Amino acid sequence: MDKSQEIVDLRKEYLMPCLGFFYKNPPVFERGEMQYLYDVDGKKYLDFFAGVSVMNCGHSNPFILERVINQLSKLQHLTQVYLTSPIVELAEKLSKVLPGDIHNSFFCMSGSEANEGAMLLARIFTGKKKFIALESSLHGRTNLTMAATNIPMWRADPFLPEDILFISHDPEKVLTELEEVLKNNNDIAAFISEPIQGNGGIITPPDWYFKEISKLLKKYNVLFICDEVQTGFARSGSMFAIEEYDVVPDILTMSKALGNGIPIAAFSTTKEIAASFTSPSASTLGGNPVSCTSALAVLDYIKQNNLADKAKKLGGYLREKLENLKEKHPTIKEVRGKGLMLGAELVETDGQPAFEKLDQVLEQLKDRGIILGKNGLHRNVLAFQPPLVINQEDIDFLIEELDLALGNVFG
Ligand code: PMP
């Protein structure tokens, strides 16, 4: 039996059936090297999904690896009630790159946990219970963050709390609906939103969007929690995507690319809001010396290699090429996103979401050595979210192969 089938069978036997996987014939990956992956047969792939925007600095990046291995061999774990240096060094360094006056951080393990913590903090600070979130949002798998998630397939719990009021993300409706909800409810702690919706399908609001939303939130004394779990750490062309919108949120959450593959997450806020969080709270594994060392190395690597500028420049190049493909292949309805977080929505000739054909495109690209992502409410958006260490030749290779695959599948 081949390795791929063996792993599929073991997943079926020992994991939970909720866990799906990409591809009819999925490769088994064994090794990564910056923007490239290798399967057990030694076949090389260009990674254009980065484990969902996690490996921004590349797989097994030697600069990060050296520091992490060194920390692993010195001190691995103690938990937050003991004093160690990396956690405070990281909090200090983060405060210098976070937007505006965002200053204090709490470290935990996953994006869901960071958002859950941010929502708890908003409740503590405001003394209010409810939240506003956008349609097609995704904020996590814990009880409250799943309730704030609007993508039906990611709302497994049949008994979710009813503390979230959803409004349309449509720029034509969002302000009216937001003001309506704010006017009619005096128990709202915060509005939570991704700057660019990732799983929702790289939904990218216009420039004015968050400025106008923030004005309304301030008018009604409601906090803004910005979920940068997927957008953070140079991907959008700025360190945080909300900076592209020239807005400073009250609480910012992060995970994924912060650790470049080592689990770490955080929620960060102003000194004033942080001061309200006095009841004891600590995460056993959160902010341990190894994950904080990885995050410190990530921040240094991003800065030293100008990854934000690189994402902007290469993202612009990729976008132009995708727009050209759109001219040639009418199945591409729209290209959207910022920096190296781009999406291409695929539709059938009658305008219906082309999710089955999208899977065929992904399969062909995989066979030709490219790993591309997908997302969107109807799973019909190609997601281009590579490690930020790719180069122009990688993009040219992707475009050439995508052109061929679209031609094969859509005719
Ligand atoms: N927020 C956003 C915007 C995400 O994209 C995700 C995961 N895709 C999460 C939260 C949840 O993160 P995690 O899987 O680390 O809990």
GROMACS .gro file of C-alpha atoms and ligand atoms in nm, residues 52 109-113 115 138-141 194 198-199 227 229-230 255-256, ligand 1:
model
   35
   52VAL     CA    1  -0.284   2.900   0.597
  109MET     CA    2  -0.167   2.918   2.210
  110SER     CA    3  -0.407   2.958   1.918
  111GLY     CA    4  -0.603   3.211   1.719
  112SER     CA    5  -0.928   3.090   1.876
  113GLU     CA    6  -0.787   3.136   2.224
  115ASN     CA    7  -1.001   3.593   2.016
  138LEU     CA    8  -1.428   3.331   1.100
  139HIS     CA    9  -1.293   3.381   1.452
  140GLY     CA   10  -1.236   3.034   1.598
  141ARG     CA   11  -1.352   2.706   1.743
  194GLU     CA   12  -1.087   4.054   1.036
  198GLY     CA   13  -0.955   3.501   0.505
  199ASN     CA   14  -1.175   3.192   0.515
  227ASP     CA   15  -0.863   3.977   1.434
  229VAL     CA   16  -0.478   3.597   1.312
  230GLN     CA   17  -0.458   3.536   0.936
  255SER     CA   18  -0.137   3.392   1.605
  256LYS     CA   19  -0.033   3.187   1.295
  412PMP     N1   20  -0.926   3.397   1.324
  412PMP     C1   21  -0.897   3.391   1.193
  412PMP     C2   22  -0.910   3.513   1.109
  412PMP     C3   23  -0.854   3.269   1.136
  412PMP     O1   24  -0.826   3.263   1.005
  412PMP     C4   25  -0.843   3.154   1.219
  412PMP     C5   26  -0.801   3.018   1.164
  412PMP     N2   27  -0.807   3.000   1.031
  412PMP     C6   28  -0.875   3.167   1.355
  412PMP     C7   29  -0.915   3.290   1.403
  412PMP     C8   30  -0.863   3.048   1.448
  412PMP     O2   31  -0.729   3.021   1.469
  412PMP     P1   32  -0.682   2.880   1.531
  412PMP     O3   33  -0.709   2.774   1.429
  412PMP     O4   34  -0.535   2.901   1.555
  412PMP     O5   35  -0.755   2.861   1.658
   0.00000   0.00000   0.00000
